[in-house]
Coordinates of C-alpha atoms and ligand atoms in Angstrom, one line a residue:
M12 CA 0.0 0.1 0.0
M13 CA 1.2 3.2 -0.8
I14 CA 0.3 6.5 1.1
I15 CA 1.2 9.8 -0.5
M16 CA 1.5 12.8 1.6
K17 CA 0.2 16.3 0.8
A18 CA 3.1 18.6 -0.7
N19 CA 3.1 20.6 2.3
A20 CA 2.6 18.1 4.9
T21 CA 5.0 18.3 8.0
P22 CA 8.0 16.0 9.0
Q23 CA 5.7 15.4 12.0
E24 CA 2.7 14.1 9.9
V25 CA 5.1 11.8 7.9
E26 CA 6.5 10.4 11.1
A27 CA 3.0 9.5 12.6
V28 CA 2.0 8.0 9.3
I29 CA 5.4 5.7 9.9
E30 CA 4.6 4.7 13.4
Q31 CA 1.3 3.9 12.5
I32 CA 2.7 1.3 9.9
K33 CA 5.2 0.1 11.9
G34 CA 2.3 -0.6 14.6
M35 CA 0.6 -3.1 12.1
G36 CA 4.0 -4.7 11.6
L37 CA 4.3 -3.8 8.1
A38 CA 7.9 -2.7 6.8
V39 CA 8.1 1.1 5.7
H40 CA 9.6 2.7 2.6
L41 CA 10.0 6.3 2.6
S42 CA 10.7 7.6 -1.0
Q43 CA 11.0 11.4 -0.9
G44 CA 10.6 12.7 -4.5
V45 CA 10.8 16.0 -6.2
E46 CA 6.8 15.9 -6.5
A47 CA 5.8 14.1 -3.5
T48 CA 6.5 12.1 -0.5
I49 CA 5.5 8.6 -0.9
I50 CA 5.2 5.8 2.0
G51 CA 5.2 2.5 1.4
A52 CA 3.4 0.1 3.9
I53 CA 5.2 -3.6 2.9
G54 CA 4.0 -6.9 3.7
E55 CA 0.5 -8.4 3.7
T56 CA -1.7 -5.4 3.6
H57 CA -4.7 -6.5 1.7
S58 CA -6.7 -7.2 4.8
I59 CA -5.8 -3.7 6.1
P60 CA -8.8 -1.1 5.2
M61 CA -7.3 1.9 3.5
E62 CA -9.3 4.0 5.8
R63 CA -7.0 3.7 8.6
F64 CA -4.3 5.9 6.9
E65 CA -6.8 8.1 4.8
G66 CA -7.8 10.0 8.2
L67 CA -4.5 10.9 9.3
D68 CA -3.2 14.6 9.1
G69 CA -1.0 15.1 6.1
V70 CA -2.0 12.2 4.0
D71 CA -3.4 13.2 0.5
I72 CA -4.1 9.8 -1.2
V73 CA -3.8 5.9 -0.3
Q74 CA -3.8 3.7 -3.0
R75 CA -2.9 -0.3 -3.4
I76 CA 0.2 -0.9 -5.6
T77 CA -1.6 -3.4 -8.1
Q78 CA 1.4 -5.3 -9.1
P79 CA 3.3 -7.9 -7.2
Y80 CA 6.4 -6.1 -6.9
K81 CA 6.2 -3.3 -4.7
L82 CA 9.6 -1.3 -4.6
A83 CA 10.7 -2.0 -7.9
S84 CA 7.2 -0.5 -9.2
R85 CA 6.6 2.7 -11.1
Q86 CA 3.6 3.5 -9.4
F87 CA 5.5 3.5 -6.2
H88 CA 8.4 5.5 -7.1
P89 CA 7.4 7.4 -10.6
E90 CA 11.0 8.9 -10.9
D91 CA 13.7 6.8 -12.6
S92 CA 16.2 5.8 -10.1
L93 CA 19.9 6.8 -10.5
I94 CA 22.5 4.2 -9.6
S95 CA 26.1 6.0 -8.8
L96 CA 29.1 4.6 -9.6
D97 CA 32.4 6.5 -10.1
G98 CA 31.5 10.0 -11.1
F99 CA 28.7 9.0 -13.1
N100 CA 25.0 7.7 -12.9
V101 CA 23.2 4.8 -14.2
G102 CA 19.8 5.3 -15.2
G103 CA 19.8 9.2 -16.0
N104 CA 20.8 11.0 -19.3
E105 CA 23.8 9.2 -19.4
I106 CA 24.2 6.3 -21.2
A107 CA 26.5 3.2 -19.2
I108 CA 28.8 0.9 -21.5
I109 CA 30.3 -1.9 -19.5
A110 CA 32.6 -3.8 -21.3
G111 CA 35.4 -6.2 -21.0
P112 CA 36.0 -10.2 -21.6
C113 CA 33.6 -13.0 -20.5
S114 CA 36.4 -14.2 -18.3
V115 CA 39.7 -12.9 -16.6
E116 CA 42.2 -15.3 -18.1
S117 CA 45.6 -13.8 -17.4
R118 CA 47.2 -10.1 -16.2
S119 CA 48.0 -9.4 -20.0
Q120 CA 44.4 -10.1 -20.9
I121 CA 42.5 -8.0 -18.6
I122 CA 44.8 -5.3 -18.3
E123 CA 45.0 -4.7 -22.2
T124 CA 41.4 -5.3 -22.3
A125 CA 40.6 -2.7 -19.8
I126 CA 42.7 0.1 -21.5
A127 CA 41.3 -0.7 -24.9
V128 CA 37.8 -0.6 -24.0
K129 CA 38.3 2.6 -21.6
E130 CA 40.2 4.2 -24.8
A131 CA 37.0 3.2 -27.1
G132 CA 34.8 5.0 -24.2
A133 CA 33.5 2.2 -22.0
C134 CA 32.8 3.7 -18.5
A135 CA 33.0 0.1 -16.5
L136 CA 35.0 -2.8 -16.7
R137 CA 33.3 -6.4 -16.7
G138 CA 35.1 -9.7 -16.2
G139 CA 34.2 -13.4 -14.9
V140 CA 36.1 -15.2 -12.2
F141 CA 33.5 -17.3 -11.0
K142 CA 32.0 -19.0 -14.3
P143 CA 28.5 -20.7 -14.6
R144 CA 29.4 -23.2 -17.3
T145 CA 27.2 -25.8 -18.7
S146 CA 30.1 -28.5 -18.5
P147 CA 31.9 -28.9 -14.7
Y148 CA 34.7 -29.9 -17.2
A149 CA 35.0 -26.4 -18.7
F150 CA 37.0 -23.5 -17.0
Q151 CA 35.4 -22.1 -14.1
G152 CA 37.3 -19.0 -13.6
L153 CA 40.4 -17.9 -11.6
G154 CA 38.5 -17.2 -8.3
E155 CA 40.3 -14.4 -6.0
E156 CA 43.5 -14.2 -8.1
G157 CA 41.1 -12.6 -11.0
L158 CA 39.8 -10.7 -8.5
E159 CA 43.2 -9.4 -7.6
L160 CA 43.7 -8.6 -11.4
L161 CA 40.5 -7.3 -11.8
A162 CA 41.6 -4.6 -9.1
E163 CA 44.7 -3.9 -10.5
A164 CA 43.0 -3.1 -14.0
R165 CA 40.6 -0.9 -11.9
E166 CA 43.6 1.1 -10.3
I167 CA 45.3 1.4 -14.0
T168 CA 42.1 2.7 -15.9
G169 CA 39.8 4.2 -13.0
L170 CA 37.1 1.7 -14.4
P171 CA 34.7 0.6 -12.1
I172 CA 34.3 -3.4 -12.0
V173 CA 31.4 -5.5 -12.8
V174 CA 31.9 -9.2 -11.4
E175 CA 29.4 -12.4 -11.6
I176 CA 28.4 -13.7 -7.9
M177 CA 27.2 -17.2 -8.3
S178 CA 26.9 -18.0 -4.5
Q179 CA 26.7 -16.4 -1.0
V180 CA 30.1 -18.5 -0.2
Q181 CA 31.5 -15.8 -2.5
L182 CA 30.1 -13.0 -1.2
D183 CA 32.9 -11.9 1.6
V184 CA 35.4 -12.2 -0.6
M185 CA 33.7 -10.6 -3.5
V186 CA 32.2 -7.4 -1.5
K187 CA 36.1 -6.1 -1.2
Y188 CA 36.8 -5.9 -4.6
V189 CA 33.7 -5.3 -6.8
D190 CA 31.9 -2.2 -7.9
V191 CA 28.9 -3.9 -8.8
F192 CA 27.8 -7.6 -8.3
Q193 CA 26.7 -9.2 -11.5
V194 CA 23.7 -11.7 -10.7
G195 CA 23.4 -13.9 -14.1
A196 CA 20.7 -15.5 -15.7
R197 CA 21.1 -18.8 -13.9
N198 CA 21.0 -17.4 -10.4
M199 CA 18.1 -14.9 -11.0
Q200 CA 16.1 -17.0 -8.9
N201 CA 18.7 -18.0 -6.3
F202 CA 16.6 -16.2 -3.9
N203 CA 19.2 -16.6 -0.8
L204 CA 21.8 -15.2 -3.2
L205 CA 19.6 -12.3 -3.7
R206 CA 18.6 -11.6 -0.1
A207 CA 22.4 -11.9 0.9
I208 CA 23.2 -9.2 -2.1
G209 CA 20.0 -7.4 -0.4
E210 CA 22.2 -6.5 2.8
T211 CA 24.8 -5.0 1.3
R212 CA 25.0 -1.9 -0.3
T213 CA 26.8 -2.7 -3.7
A214 CA 25.4 -2.1 -6.9
V215 CA 23.7 -5.0 -8.6
L216 CA 23.2 -6.0 -12.3
L217 CA 20.6 -8.5 -12.1
K218 CA 20.3 -10.2 -15.6
R219 CA 16.7 -11.9 -16.9
G220 CA 16.9 -15.7 -16.5
L221 CA 16.8 -17.9 -19.6
S222 CA 13.2 -18.3 -19.5
A223 CA 12.0 -15.9 -16.8
T224 CA 9.1 -13.5 -17.4
I225 CA 9.3 -9.9 -17.0
E226 CA 7.7 -10.0 -14.1
E227 CA 9.8 -12.7 -12.6
L228 CA 12.7 -10.6 -13.2
L229 CA 11.0 -7.8 -11.2
M230 CA 10.1 -10.2 -8.4
S231 CA 13.9 -10.9 -8.1
A232 CA 14.6 -7.5 -8.0
E233 CA 12.1 -6.9 -5.3
Y234 CA 14.0 -9.4 -3.0
V235 CA 17.2 -7.5 -3.3
L236 CA 15.3 -4.0 -2.9
A237 CA 13.3 -5.2 0.0
G238 CA 16.6 -6.0 1.6
G239 CA 17.4 -2.5 1.7
N240 CA 19.9 -2.4 -1.0
Q241 CA 18.4 0.1 -3.7
R242 CA 21.0 0.0 -6.1
V243 CA 19.6 -2.4 -8.5
M244 CA 20.1 -2.5 -12.6
L245 CA 18.2 -5.1 -14.7
C246 CA 19.8 -6.5 -17.8
E247 CA 17.9 -8.3 -20.7
R248 CA 20.3 -10.8 -22.0
G249 CA 18.0 -12.7 -24.3
I250 CA 15.7 -15.5 -23.7
R251 CA 15.2 -19.1 -25.1
T252 CA 12.8 -19.3 -28.1
F253 CA 12.7 -22.0 -30.8
E254 CA 15.0 -19.9 -32.9
T255 CA 18.5 -21.4 -33.5
S256 CA 20.0 -19.2 -35.6
T257 CA 21.3 -17.0 -32.8
R258 CA 22.1 -18.0 -29.1
N259 CA 19.1 -16.6 -27.6
T260 CA 16.6 -14.1 -28.9
T261 CA 17.1 -10.4 -28.0
D262 CA 13.5 -9.4 -26.1
I263 CA 13.9 -5.7 -27.4
N264 CA 10.4 -5.1 -26.3
A265 CA 11.3 -5.8 -22.6
I266 CA 13.2 -2.6 -22.9
P267 CA 10.2 -0.2 -23.2
V268 CA 7.9 -2.5 -21.2
L269 CA 10.5 -2.7 -18.2
K270 CA 10.9 1.4 -18.5
H271 CA 7.3 1.7 -17.8
L272 CA 6.7 -0.6 -15.0
T273 CA 9.9 0.0 -13.1
H274 CA 12.2 3.0 -12.2
L275 CA 15.3 0.9 -12.4
P276 CA 17.9 1.2 -14.8
V277 CA 17.9 -1.1 -17.7
I278 CA 20.9 -2.4 -19.7
L279 CA 21.1 -4.8 -22.7
D280 CA 23.5 -7.5 -23.4
P281 CA 23.8 -8.2 -26.9
S282 CA 26.6 -10.5 -26.3
H283 CA 24.7 -13.0 -24.7
S284 CA 21.4 -12.4 -26.6
T285 CA 22.9 -12.9 -30.1
G286 CA 25.8 -15.0 -29.6
H287 CA 27.7 -13.9 -32.6
A288 CA 30.3 -11.2 -32.7
D289 CA 28.7 -10.1 -35.9
Y290 CA 25.5 -9.1 -34.7
V291 CA 26.1 -7.3 -31.6
A292 CA 26.6 -3.8 -33.0
A293 CA 23.6 -3.9 -34.7
I294 CA 21.3 -4.9 -31.5
A295 CA 23.4 -2.4 -29.5
R296 CA 22.4 0.3 -31.5
A297 CA 18.7 -1.0 -31.5
A298 CA 18.5 -1.3 -27.6
I299 CA 19.6 2.5 -27.5
A300 CA 17.3 3.4 -29.7
A301 CA 14.6 1.6 -28.1
G302 CA 15.3 3.5 -24.4
A303 CA 18.1 1.1 -22.7
D304 CA 19.9 3.2 -20.2
G305 CA 23.3 1.1 -21.2
L306 CA 25.0 -2.4 -22.7
I307 CA 27.0 -4.7 -21.5
I308 CA 29.6 -6.2 -23.8
E309 CA 32.1 -8.7 -24.3
V310 CA 35.5 -7.7 -25.6
H311 CA 38.5 -9.9 -25.9
P312 CA 42.2 -8.8 -27.6
D313 CA 42.0 -12.2 -29.5
P314 CA 38.5 -13.7 -29.4
A315 CA 39.5 -17.0 -31.0
K316 CA 41.7 -17.9 -27.9
A317 CA 39.0 -16.8 -25.5
V318 CA 38.2 -19.8 -23.1
S319 CA 35.2 -18.4 -23.1
D320 CA 32.5 -17.0 -25.2
G321 CA 35.0 -16.3 -27.9
K322 CA 32.4 -16.3 -30.9
Q323 CA 30.5 -13.3 -29.5
S324 CA 33.4 -11.4 -28.1
L325 CA 34.2 -8.0 -30.2
K326 CA 37.9 -7.4 -31.1
P327 CA 38.8 -3.7 -29.2
E328 CA 38.7 -2.1 -32.5
K329 CA 35.2 -3.4 -33.4
F330 CA 34.1 -2.5 -30.0
A331 CA 35.6 1.0 -30.9
E332 CA 33.5 1.3 -34.0
M333 CA 30.4 0.3 -32.0
V334 CA 30.9 2.7 -29.2
K335 CA 31.1 5.4 -32.0
Q336 CA 27.7 4.2 -33.5
V337 CA 26.0 4.1 -30.2
G338 CA 26.9 7.4 -29.4
Q339 CA 25.4 8.9 -32.4
I340 CA 22.2 7.2 -31.4
A341 CA 22.6 8.3 -28.2
Q342 CA 22.6 11.7 -29.2
I343 CA 19.4 11.7 -31.5
M344 CA 17.7 10.3 -28.1
G345 CA 18.9 13.4 -26.3
R346 CA 21.3 11.5 -24.4
S347 CA 25.6 11.1 -23.9
L348 CA 28.0 8.4 -22.9
A349 CA 28.8 8.4 -19.4
S350 CA 32.3 8.7 -18.5
V351 CA 34.2 7.9 -15.0
Q352 CA 36.0 10.3 -13.0
G353 CA 38.8 8.1 -12.1
E354 CA 42.1 8.7 -12.6
Y355 CA 43.6 6.7 -16.1
S356 CA 47.4 6.1 -16.1
P357 CA 48.7 3.0 -17.7
L358 CA 52.0 4.5 -16.8
K359 CA 51.6 4.4 -12.8
Q360 CA 51.5 0.8 -12.5
G361 CA 54.6 0.0 -14.8
W362 CA 52.0 -1.3 -17.6
A363 CA 52.8 -0.7 -21.0
Ligands
PEP28 C1 28.3 -13.6 -18.5 O1 28.1 -12.6 -18.5 O2 29.3 -13.8 -19.0 C2 27.1 -14.7 -18.5 C3 27.7 -16.1 -18.1 O3 26.0 -14.3 -18.6 P1 24.6 -14.8 -18.4 O4 24.4 -14.7 -16.9 O5 23.5 -13.6 -18.9 O6 24.7 -16.1 -19.3
MN29 MN1 29.9 -14.7 -21.3

């Protein structure tokens, strides 16, 4: 249930509503927007009559949130949420381009890639160190050694790092290193993991499950938000369909649908949604035209030798070309590409 306060409601009146909600055993979520103060009463509210709030001083309107997700809904939080990273925001006017290899493989591979994507215009670095591989015999990632290498790449380029977390067991070590947790498609409904991330204040890139509906994605986001972590970004990465000529099918519809249903930023991953380097730029351009707030792209200095997802990884030159095109589309959409504030000094670490 949401309680919209009158524009001139006093802090005491807001406090009285909050006390009333807490007294009913419900959780409170306060959203102080430019237009209005909205107080969310979260929990089993269907049996509570709206009149319990309508009579209180300072209350303007009481509404039930019709969707099953509450904190994630645009009805509850009409303004776009901004997720602040190093000197830029995801979800506002700027387009965030996150790029890097599928897996961190070696020091030279990750640092070379980090420098190349930074020079091409990326604002964050991706790299997997715990990999969700279909086969238990395939490369599983470098683990903490990979996190050290990513931290070094961040030190050199100033790019914040986005790294996939697969289990709560990895949380304590990862939280020390990463700027953004990526929750992969296979873990979108790992509710224990989502709850554990909800307890942190580290930003999250939550990917849509292989056959998850948009509503299920939003319910998963709700798990993180309900824990108090508001720094959630959603990622469309293609869904399973009968079509076999691409790895997945990009649900381009998901972009405007999500922008309509939620205030959370929406990122597209055309690398996993197409599975082919040749198609990545086209779908990246389409995503920005459709209103996405950013892209996550796999880039590898030598895709033929990549230990995972080489087929869909762009060479740095192709990535740079794509960034230019995306920048032009962003401009048509009245937006611009985000860039980091962090210092960039390849020579600082004796690299180069
Ligand atoms: C990845 O980003 O490398 C990855 C495994 O993605 P997804 O979870 O979308 O398959
Ligand atoms: Mn990958």
